[in-house]
PDB file of C-alpha atoms in Angstrom:
ATOM      1  CA  MET A   1     -17.512  22.101  23.006  1.00 54.00           C
ATOM      2  CA  ILE A   2     -16.910  18.379  23.552  1.00 56.00           C
ATOM      3  CA  LYS A   3     -19.105  17.783  20.591  1.00 53.00           C
ATOM      4  CA  LYS A   4     -18.116  20.506  18.739  1.00 48.00           C
ATOM      5  CA  LEU A   5     -14.639  19.236  19.256  1.00 45.00           C
ATOM      6  CA  ILE A   6     -15.464  15.621  18.281  1.00 49.00           C
ATOM      7  CA  LEU A   7     -17.361  16.966  15.052  1.00 50.00           C
ATOM      8  CA  SER A   8     -13.917  18.716  14.046  1.00 48.00           C
ATOM      9  CA  LEU A   9     -11.624  15.818  14.721  1.00 45.00           C
ATOM     10  CA  ALA A  10     -14.371  13.405  12.313  1.00 49.00           C
ATOM     11  CA  LEU A  11     -14.690  16.251   9.506  1.00 46.00           C
ATOM     12  CA  MET A  12     -10.620  16.402   9.563  1.00 45.00           C
ATOM     13  CA  SER A  13     -10.418  12.805   9.467  1.00 44.00           C
ATOM     14  CA  MET A  14     -12.439  12.479   6.745  1.00 43.00           C
ATOM     15  CA  SER A  15     -10.719  15.469   4.935  1.00 41.00           C
ATOM     16  CA  VAL A  16      -7.523  13.664   5.028  1.00 40.00           C
ATOM     17  CA  HIS A  17      -8.633  10.212   3.791  1.00 45.00           C
ATOM     18  CA  VAL A  18     -10.748  11.941   0.795  1.00 43.00           C
ATOM     19  CA  LEU A  19      -7.040  14.043   0.058  1.00 40.00           C
ATOM     20  CA  ALA A  20      -5.197  10.776  -0.001  1.00 47.00           C
ATOM     21  CA  ALA A  21      -7.542   9.374  -1.687  1.00 47.00           C
ATOM     22  CA  GLY A  22      -7.775  12.104  -4.620  1.00 53.00           C
ATOM     23  CA  GLY A  23     -10.885  12.031  -4.467  1.00 64.00           C
ATOM     24  CA  VAL A  24     -11.020   8.751  -5.762  1.00 74.00           C
ATOM     25  CA  VAL A  25     -13.782   5.832  -4.626  1.00 85.00           C
ATOM     26  CA  THR A  26     -11.217   3.595  -3.202  1.00 90.00           C
ATOM     27  CA  ASP A  27     -11.271  -0.141  -2.944  1.00 93.00           C
ATOM     28  CA  ALA A  28     -10.333  -1.328   0.959  1.00 94.00           C
ATOM     29  CA  ALA A  29      -7.237  -3.000   1.095  1.00 94.00           C
ATOM     30  CA  ASN A  30      -7.058  -5.693   3.783  1.00 93.00           C
ATOM     31  CA  ILE A  31      -3.628  -6.130   4.543  1.00 92.00           C
ATOM     32  CA  ASN A  32      -1.967  -7.823   7.505  1.00 92.00           C
ATOM     33  CA  LEU A  33       1.717  -6.536   8.462  1.00 91.00           C
ATOM     34  CA  SER A  34       2.422  -9.391  10.735  1.00 89.00           C
ATOM     35  CA  SER A  35       2.217 -12.251   7.509  1.00 92.00           C
ATOM     36  CA  ASN A  36       6.160 -12.788   6.485  1.00 92.00           C
ATOM     37  CA  GLN A  37       4.169 -15.002   3.902  1.00 95.00           C
ATOM     38  CA  SER A  38       2.150 -11.726   2.399  1.00 95.00           C
ATOM     39  CA  LEU A  39       4.992  -9.308   3.020  1.00 95.00           C
ATOM     40  CA  GLN A  40       7.905 -11.978   1.447  1.00 95.00           C
ATOM     41  CA  ASN A  41       4.810 -12.574  -1.787  1.00 96.00           C
ATOM     42  CA  GLY A  42       4.440  -8.811  -2.188  1.00 96.00           C
ATOM     43  CA  ALA A  43       8.531  -8.342  -2.303  1.00 96.00           C
ATOM     44  CA  LYS A  44       8.544 -11.120  -5.341  1.00 96.00           C
ATOM     45  CA  LEU A  45       6.003  -9.274  -6.889  1.00 97.00           C
ATOM     46  CA  PHE A  46       7.449  -5.584  -6.557  1.00 96.00           C
ATOM     47  CA  VAL A  47      11.226  -7.227  -7.621  1.00 95.00           C
ATOM     48  CA  ASN A  48       9.641  -8.744 -10.428  1.00 94.00           C
ATOM     49  CA  TYR A  49       6.611  -6.320 -12.050  1.00 95.00           C
ATOM     50  CA  CYS A  50       8.008  -2.854 -10.952  1.00 94.00           C
ATOM     51  CA  MET A  51      11.893  -2.097  -9.927  1.00 92.00           C
ATOM     52  CA  ALA A  52      12.444  -2.595 -13.616  1.00 88.00           C
ATOM     53  CA  CYS A  53      11.317   1.084 -14.031  1.00 90.00           C
ATOM     54  CA  HIS A  54      11.124   2.256 -10.023  1.00 93.00           C
ATOM     55  CA  THR A  55      13.073   2.043  -7.237  1.00 93.00           C
ATOM     56  CA  ALA A  56      13.121   1.442  -3.692  1.00 94.00           C
ATOM     57  CA  LYS A  57      16.453   3.601  -2.725  1.00 93.00           C
ATOM     58  CA  TYR A  58      15.861   4.101   0.959  1.00 94.00           C
ATOM     59  CA  MET A  59      15.633   0.364   1.805  1.00 94.00           C
ATOM     60  CA  ARG A  60      18.248  -1.997   1.995  1.00 94.00           C
ATOM     61  CA  TYR A  61      18.364  -5.933   1.047  1.00 94.00           C
ATOM     62  CA  GLY A  62      20.253  -6.166   4.763  1.00 94.00           C
ATOM     63  CA  ARG A  63      16.948  -4.450   6.160  1.00 94.00           C
ATOM     64  CA  LEU A  64      14.505  -6.948   3.952  1.00 93.00           C
ATOM     65  CA  ALA A  65      16.824  -9.994   5.044  1.00 93.00           C
ATOM     66  CA  GLN A  66      16.127  -8.866   8.546  1.00 92.00           C
ATOM     67  CA  ASP A  67      12.671  -7.805   8.926  1.00 92.00           C
ATOM     68  CA  LEU A  68      11.166 -10.857   6.347  1.00 92.00           C
ATOM     69  CA  GLU A  69      13.271 -13.310   8.069  1.00 91.00           C
ATOM     70  CA  LEU A  70      14.798 -14.090   5.081  1.00 93.00           C
ATOM     71  CA  THR A  71      18.955 -15.460   5.315  1.00 93.00           C
ATOM     72  CA  GLU A  72      20.830 -13.321   3.431  1.00 93.00           C
ATOM     73  CA  GLU A  73      21.460 -15.975   0.643  1.00 93.00           C
ATOM     74  CA  GLN A  74      17.866 -15.849   0.097  1.00 93.00           C
ATOM     75  CA  VAL A  75      17.916 -11.880  -0.566  1.00 93.00           C
ATOM     76  CA  LEU A  76      20.232 -11.711  -2.781  1.00 92.00           C
ATOM     77  CA  ALA A  77      19.454 -14.807  -4.656  1.00 90.00           C
ATOM     78  CA  GLY A  78      15.542 -13.718  -5.137  1.00 88.00           C
ATOM     79  CA  PHE A  79      15.715 -10.272  -4.972  1.00 91.00           C
ATOM     80  CA  THR A  80      18.403  -9.463  -7.241  1.00 89.00           C
ATOM     81  CA  PHE A  81      18.727  -9.606 -10.769  1.00 84.00           C
ATOM     82  CA  ASN A  82      22.664  -8.158 -10.147  1.00 83.00           C
ATOM     83  CA  PRO A  83      24.857 -11.149  -9.584  1.00 83.00           C
ATOM     84  CA  ASP A  84      27.462  -8.149  -8.232  1.00 88.00           C
ATOM     85  CA  ALA A  85      24.681  -7.208  -5.519  1.00 89.00           C
ATOM     86  CA  LYS A  86      25.486  -6.955  -2.542  1.00 93.00           C
ATOM     87  CA  ILE A  87      23.317  -7.525   0.915  1.00 94.00           C
ATOM     88  CA  GLY A  88      24.131  -3.613   1.850  1.00 94.00           C
ATOM     89  CA  ASP A  89      23.178  -2.678  -1.669  1.00 93.00           C
ATOM     90  CA  LEU A  90      19.918  -0.272  -1.881  1.00 94.00           C
ATOM     91  CA  MET A  91      16.710  -1.341  -3.708  1.00 93.00           C
ATOM     92  CA  THR A  92      17.572   0.458  -6.745  1.00 91.00           C
ATOM     93  CA  ASN A  93      17.647  -0.499 -10.626  1.00 87.00           C
ATOM     94  CA  SER A  94      19.925   0.301 -13.489  1.00 79.00           C
ATOM     95  CA  ALA A  95      17.681   2.524 -15.376  1.00 81.00           C
ATOM     96  CA  SER A  96      19.218   5.918 -16.640  1.00 80.00           C
ATOM     97  CA  THR A  97      17.134   8.502 -15.830  1.00 80.00           C
ATOM     98  CA  GLU A  98      17.404  10.171 -19.079  1.00 83.00           C
ATOM     99  CA  ASP A  99      16.190   6.994 -21.150  1.00 83.00           C
ATOM    100  CA  GLN A 100      13.516   6.694 -18.546  1.00 84.00           C
ATOM    101  CA  THR A 101      12.490   9.992 -19.351  1.00 82.00           C
ATOM    102  CA  ALA A 102      12.654   9.111 -22.776  1.00 82.00           C
ATOM    103  CA  TRP A 103      10.424   6.124 -22.737  1.00 80.00           C
ATOM    104  CA  PHE A 104       8.179   8.204 -20.316  1.00 81.00           C
ATOM    105  CA  VAL A 105       8.238  11.770 -20.224  1.00 81.00           C
ATOM    106  CA  ASN A 106       8.634  11.733 -16.892  1.00 83.00           C
ATOM    107  CA  PRO A 107      11.120   9.181 -14.911  1.00 87.00           C
ATOM    108  CA  PRO A 108       9.172   6.603 -12.618  1.00 90.00           C
ATOM    109  CA  PRO A 109       8.817   8.248  -9.412  1.00 91.00           C
ATOM    110  CA  ASP A 110      10.989   6.176  -6.632  1.00 93.00           C
ATOM    111  CA  LEU A 111       8.288   3.663  -4.725  1.00 95.00           C
ATOM    112  CA  SER A 112       9.958   4.056  -0.935  1.00 95.00           C
ATOM    113  CA  VAL A 113       7.253   6.235   0.698  1.00 95.00           C
ATOM    114  CA  ILE A 114       4.862   6.118  -2.014  1.00 96.00           C
ATOM    115  CA  SER A 115       1.736   4.203   0.599  1.00 95.00           C
ATOM    116  CA  ARG A 116       2.371   7.660   2.790  1.00 94.00           C
ATOM    117  CA  VAL A 117       1.913   9.731   0.227  1.00 94.00           C
ATOM    118  CA  ARG A 118      -1.545   8.094  -1.403  1.00 94.00           C
ATOM    119  CA  GLY A 119      -2.574   5.414   0.858  1.00 95.00           C
ATOM    120  CA  LYS A 120      -3.235   1.908   1.118  1.00 96.00           C
ATOM    121  CA  ASP A 121      -6.812   1.765  -0.349  1.00 96.00           C
ATOM    122  CA  TRP A 122      -5.758   4.603  -3.095  1.00 96.00           C
ATOM    123  CA  LEU A 123      -2.524   1.686  -4.308  1.00 97.00           C
ATOM    124  CA  TYR A 124      -5.105  -1.168  -3.780  1.00 97.00           C
ATOM    125  CA  THR A 125      -7.238   0.898  -6.123  1.00 96.00           C
ATOM    126  CA  PHE A 126      -4.592   2.008  -8.782  1.00 96.00           C
ATOM    127  CA  LEU A 127      -2.878  -1.732  -9.580  1.00 96.00           C
ATOM    128  CA  ARG A 128      -6.427  -3.100 -10.462  1.00 96.00           C
ATOM    129  CA  ALA A 129      -7.868  -0.087 -12.618  1.00 95.00           C
ATOM    130  CA  PHE A 130      -5.545  -0.528 -15.848  1.00 96.00           C
ATOM    131  CA  TYR A 131      -7.279  -0.906 -19.068  1.00 95.00           C
ATOM    132  CA  LYS A 132      -6.349  -0.750 -22.559  1.00 95.00           C
ATOM    133  CA  ASP A 133      -6.738   2.600 -24.455  1.00 93.00           C
ATOM    134  CA  GLU A 134      -5.197   2.798 -27.763  1.00 91.00           C
ATOM    135  CA  SER A 135      -5.251   6.210 -27.484  1.00 91.00           C
ATOM    136  CA  ARG A 136      -2.276   6.542 -24.715  1.00 89.00           C
ATOM    137  CA  PRO A 137       1.044   7.181 -26.171  1.00 86.00           C
ATOM    138  CA  LEU A 138       1.359   3.502 -24.570  1.00 89.00           C
ATOM    139  CA  GLY A 139      -1.842   1.837 -24.727  1.00 92.00           C
ATOM    140  CA  TRP A 140      -2.858   1.609 -21.385  1.00 94.00           C
ATOM    141  CA  GLY A 141      -5.159   3.910 -19.425  1.00 93.00           C
ATOM    142  CA  ASN A 142      -6.259   3.658 -15.633  1.00 94.00           C
ATOM    143  CA  THR A 143      -9.702   4.887 -13.836  1.00 93.00           C
ATOM    144  CA  VAL A 144      -7.675   6.350 -10.989  1.00 94.00           C
ATOM    145  CA  MET A 145      -5.547   8.665 -12.486  1.00 91.00           C
ATOM    146  CA  THR A 146      -4.145   9.262 -16.242  1.00 90.00           C
ATOM    147  CA  VAL A 147      -1.139   7.550 -16.471  1.00 89.00           C
ATOM    148  CA  ASN A 148       2.351   7.535 -18.874  1.00 88.00           C
ATOM    149  CA  MET A 149       3.616   3.842 -18.286  1.00 90.00           C
ATOM    150  CA  PRO A 150       1.834   0.317 -19.339  1.00 91.00           C
ATOM    151  CA  ASN A 151       0.568  -2.151 -16.916  1.00 95.00           C
ATOM    152  CA  PRO A 152       3.202  -3.870 -15.678  1.00 94.00           C
ATOM    153  CA  LEU A 153       0.988  -6.665 -14.171  1.00 96.00           C
ATOM    154  CA  TRP A 154      -0.909  -7.651 -17.266  1.00 96.00           C
ATOM    155  CA  SER A 155       0.273 -10.884 -17.816  1.00 96.00           C
ATOM    156  CA  LEU A 156      -0.798 -11.877 -14.393  1.00 97.00           C
ATOM    157  CA  GLN A 157      -4.495 -10.038 -14.196  1.00 96.00           C
ATOM    158  CA  GLY A 158      -5.191  -9.816 -18.021  1.00 96.00           C
ATOM    159  CA  VAL A 159      -6.362  -7.021 -20.641  1.00 96.00           C
ATOM    160  CA  GLN A 160      -9.346  -4.779 -19.021  1.00 95.00           C
ATOM    161  CA  VAL A 161     -11.469  -2.773 -21.579  1.00 94.00           C
ATOM    162  CA  LEU A 162     -13.789  -0.002 -20.260  1.00 91.00           C
ATOM    163  CA  GLU A 163     -17.183   0.069 -21.098  1.00 87.00           C
ATOM    164  CA  LYS A 164     -19.686   2.108 -20.964  1.00 76.00           C
ATOM    165  CA  GLN A 165     -22.880   1.349 -19.908  1.00 67.00           C
ATOM    166  CA  GLN A 166     -26.245   3.054 -19.828  1.00 58.00           C
ATOM    167  CA  ASP A 167     -28.039   3.524 -16.256  1.00 56.00           C
ATOM    168  CA  HIS A 168     -31.547   4.390 -16.554  1.00 53.00           C
ATOM    169  CA  ALA A 169     -32.376   4.647 -13.127  1.00 51.00           C
ATOM    170  CA  ALA A 170     -29.648   6.683 -12.418  1.00 48.00           C
ATOM    171  CA  LYS A 171     -31.123   9.985 -12.364  1.00 48.00           C
ATOM    172  CA  GLY A 172     -35.033   8.626 -12.523  1.00 48.00           C
ATOM    173  CA  ASP A 173     -37.461   7.530 -10.144  1.00 49.00           C
ATOM    174  CA  ALA A 174     -37.652   4.659  -8.290  1.00 48.00           C
ATOM    175  CA  SER A 175     -39.283   2.647 -11.054  1.00 46.00           C
ATOM    176  CA  GLY A 176     -36.244   3.202 -13.164  1.00 44.00           C
ATOM    177  CA  HIS A 177     -37.843   5.620 -16.040  1.00 45.00           C
ATOM    178  CA  GLY A 178     -36.032   8.445 -15.835  1.00 43.00           C
ATOM    179  CA  PRO A 179     -33.097   9.818 -17.825  1.00 45.00           C
ATOM    180  CA  ASP A 180     -30.391   7.777 -18.792  1.00 47.00           C
ATOM    181  CA  SER A 181     -27.006   8.104 -17.062  1.00 44.00           C
ATOM    182  CA  ALA A 182     -23.730   6.719 -18.899  1.00 51.00           C
ATOM    183  CA  THR A 183     -21.653   4.710 -16.424  1.00 62.00           C
ATOM    184  CA  ALA A 184     -18.428   2.976 -17.154  1.00 70.00           C
ATOM    185  CA  HIS A 185     -17.212  -0.112 -15.401  1.00 88.00           C
ATOM    186  CA  LEU A 186     -14.128  -2.667 -16.333  1.00 91.00           C
ATOM    187  CA  ALA A 187     -14.507  -5.644 -18.039  1.00 93.00           C
ATOM    188  CA  LEU A 188     -11.816  -8.470 -18.465  1.00 93.00           C
ATOM    189  CA  SER A 189     -11.182  -9.184 -22.568  1.00 93.00           C
ATOM    190  CA  GLN A 190      -8.467 -11.222 -22.501  1.00 93.00           C
ATOM    191  CA  PRO A 191      -7.639 -13.747 -18.971  1.00 94.00           C
ATOM    192  CA  GLY A 192      -4.273 -13.832 -17.686  1.00 95.00           C
ATOM    193  CA  LEU A 193      -2.316 -16.206 -15.782  1.00 96.00           C
ATOM    194  CA  MET A 194      -4.304 -15.646 -12.685  1.00 96.00           C
ATOM    195  CA  SER A 195      -7.858 -15.419 -11.867  1.00 96.00           C
ATOM    196  CA  PRO A 196      -9.486 -12.423 -10.538  1.00 95.00           C
ATOM    197  CA  GLU A 197      -9.811 -13.750  -7.190  1.00 96.00           C
ATOM    198  CA  GLU A 198      -5.936 -14.891  -7.179  1.00 97.00           C
ATOM    199  CA  PHE A 199      -4.855 -11.540  -8.539  1.00 97.00           C
ATOM    200  CA  ASP A 200      -6.898  -8.916  -6.096  1.00 97.00           C
ATOM    201  CA  ASP A 201      -4.596 -11.417  -3.390  1.00 97.00           C
ATOM    202  CA  ALA A 202      -1.321 -10.558  -5.120  1.00 97.00           C
ATOM    203  CA  ILE A 203      -2.146  -6.879  -5.076  1.00 97.00           C
ATOM    204  CA  ASN A 204      -3.212  -6.785  -1.636  1.00 97.00           C
ATOM    205  CA  ASP A 205      -0.115  -8.654  -1.017  1.00 97.00           C
ATOM    206  CA  LEU A 206       1.821  -5.993  -2.830  1.00 97.00           C
ATOM    207  CA  VAL A 207       0.600  -2.975  -1.114  1.00 97.00           C
ATOM    208  CA  THR A 208       1.230  -4.947   2.229  1.00 97.00           C
ATOM    209  CA  PHE A 209       4.887  -4.394   0.909  1.00 97.00           C
ATOM    210  CA  LEU A 210       4.802  -0.758  -0.131  1.00 97.00           C
ATOM    211  CA  VAL A 211       3.222  -0.134   3.418  1.00 96.00           C
ATOM    212  CA  TYR A 212       6.086  -1.864   4.790  1.00 95.00           C
ATOM    213  CA  LEU A 213       8.417  -0.004   2.655  1.00 95.00           C
ATOM    214  CA  GLY A 214       7.060   3.585   4.168  1.00 94.00           C
ATOM    215  CA  GLU A 215       7.643   2.446   7.581  1.00 93.00           C
ATOM    216  CA  PRO A 216      10.298  -0.541   8.382  1.00 92.00           C
ATOM    217  CA  ALA A 217      10.048   0.207  12.039  1.00 89.00           C
ATOM    218  CA  GLN A 218       6.627  -0.370  12.253  1.00 85.00           C
ATOM    219  CA  LEU A 219       6.540  -4.023  12.388  1.00 78.00           C
ATOM    220  CA  GLU A 220       8.967  -3.377  15.798  1.00 81.00           C
ATOM    221  CA  ARG A 221       6.929  -0.345  16.647  1.00 81.00           C
ATOM    222  CA  LYS A 222       3.468  -2.440  16.821  1.00 76.00           C
ATOM    223  CA  SER A 223       4.691  -5.470  18.176  1.00 77.00           C
ATOM    224  CA  LEU A 224       5.670  -3.273  20.982  1.00 82.00           C
ATOM    225  CA  GLY A 225       2.708  -1.156  21.546  1.00 82.00           C
ATOM    226  CA  TRP A 226       0.916  -3.938  23.609  1.00 83.00           C
ATOM    227  CA  LYS A 227       4.053  -4.133  25.545  1.00 87.00           C
ATOM    228  CA  VAL A 228       4.261  -0.774  26.568  1.00 89.00           C
ATOM    229  CA  LEU A 229       0.115  -0.804  27.583  1.00 89.00           C
ATOM    230  CA  LEU A 230       0.927  -3.586  29.601  1.00 90.00           C
ATOM    231  CA  TYR A 231       3.706  -1.773  31.572  1.00 90.00           C
ATOM    232  CA  LEU A 232       1.983   1.674  31.889  1.00 91.00           C
ATOM    233  CA  SER A 233      -1.624  -0.396  33.319  1.00 92.00           C
ATOM    234  CA  LEU A 234       0.935  -2.060  35.322  1.00 92.00           C
ATOM    235  CA  PHE A 235       2.475   0.814  36.424  1.00 90.00           C
ATOM    236  CA  THR A 236      -0.576   2.864  37.233  1.00 92.00           C
ATOM    237  CA  PHE A 237      -1.618  -0.034  39.684  1.00 90.00           C
ATOM    238  CA  LEU A 238       1.167   0.306  41.738  1.00 90.00           C
ATOM    239  CA  ALA A 239       1.273   3.924  41.820  1.00 92.00           C
ATOM    240  CA  TYR A 240      -2.097   3.802  42.739  1.00 89.00           C
ATOM    241  CA  LEU A 241      -1.177   1.465  45.821  1.00 88.00           C
ATOM    242  CA  LEU A 242       1.700   4.037  47.200  1.00 89.00           C
ATOM    243  CA  LYS A 243      -0.777   6.511  46.968  1.00 87.00           C
ATOM    244  CA  VAL A 244      -3.004   4.646  48.972  1.00 87.00           C
ATOM    245  CA  GLU A 245      -0.166   3.906  51.770  1.00 85.00           C
ATOM    246  CA  TYR A 246       1.445   7.253  51.953  1.00 84.00           C
ATOM    247  CA  TRP A 247      -2.391   8.313  52.497  1.00 86.00           C
ATOM    248  CA  ARG A 248      -3.564   6.038  54.991  1.00 82.00           C
ATOM    249  CA  ASP A 249      -2.955   8.040  58.244  1.00 77.00           C
ATOM    250  CA  VAL A 250      -4.233  10.901  56.451  1.00 75.00           C
ATOM    251  CA  HIS A 251      -7.780   9.594  55.364  1.00 59.00           C
TER     252      HIS A 251
END
């Protein structure tokens, strides 16, 4: 029974992972929520490249200042474009729903909890998977999902194109003399302001910030976890000593 239970839990875990990824083979994101530098850089990328269309309407600038260890002045100067913004304002933009619907067919979604819906690995893969596709309405495609949006980070990443190659060994024998199989991969046709390695690091920071947005309390929760475990261990030890003392005369 125990073996069956363990196997069932493992299969459930795998199913949840596949469901979150949408059946897409994803690359692993290496996020570090304890790194303020990563969170701050991710916040800057989000504000400068995402918030023109998307919002994070469940986050206030004041909470951002508190969690990222920034002053209110630093947040208002570095993360807002509205000179009249207040530290208690929500992270929204000025684009109207009507305009965005006209531009993109569907208004861009709020990204406050996107990391909890899609998962960090999916986001990391998706943000690096844009390619130039003139057949699309806005000229961009994505290998992870069909999009009606341009690549907001193309100036940093550069322009990618989708190339198809013949894989002779995909369906053949070990010698590679089997039927051909067309495989597609992304190739950089025009370099951006960052090298591929720098861009991957930047996307990692952006995903780190999106994961933080999904549950800001996790920063405090995880920092308290080891203290709670230490307390429980100490309490268990004291309870054991008390039990020994109570049962001393009985034994």
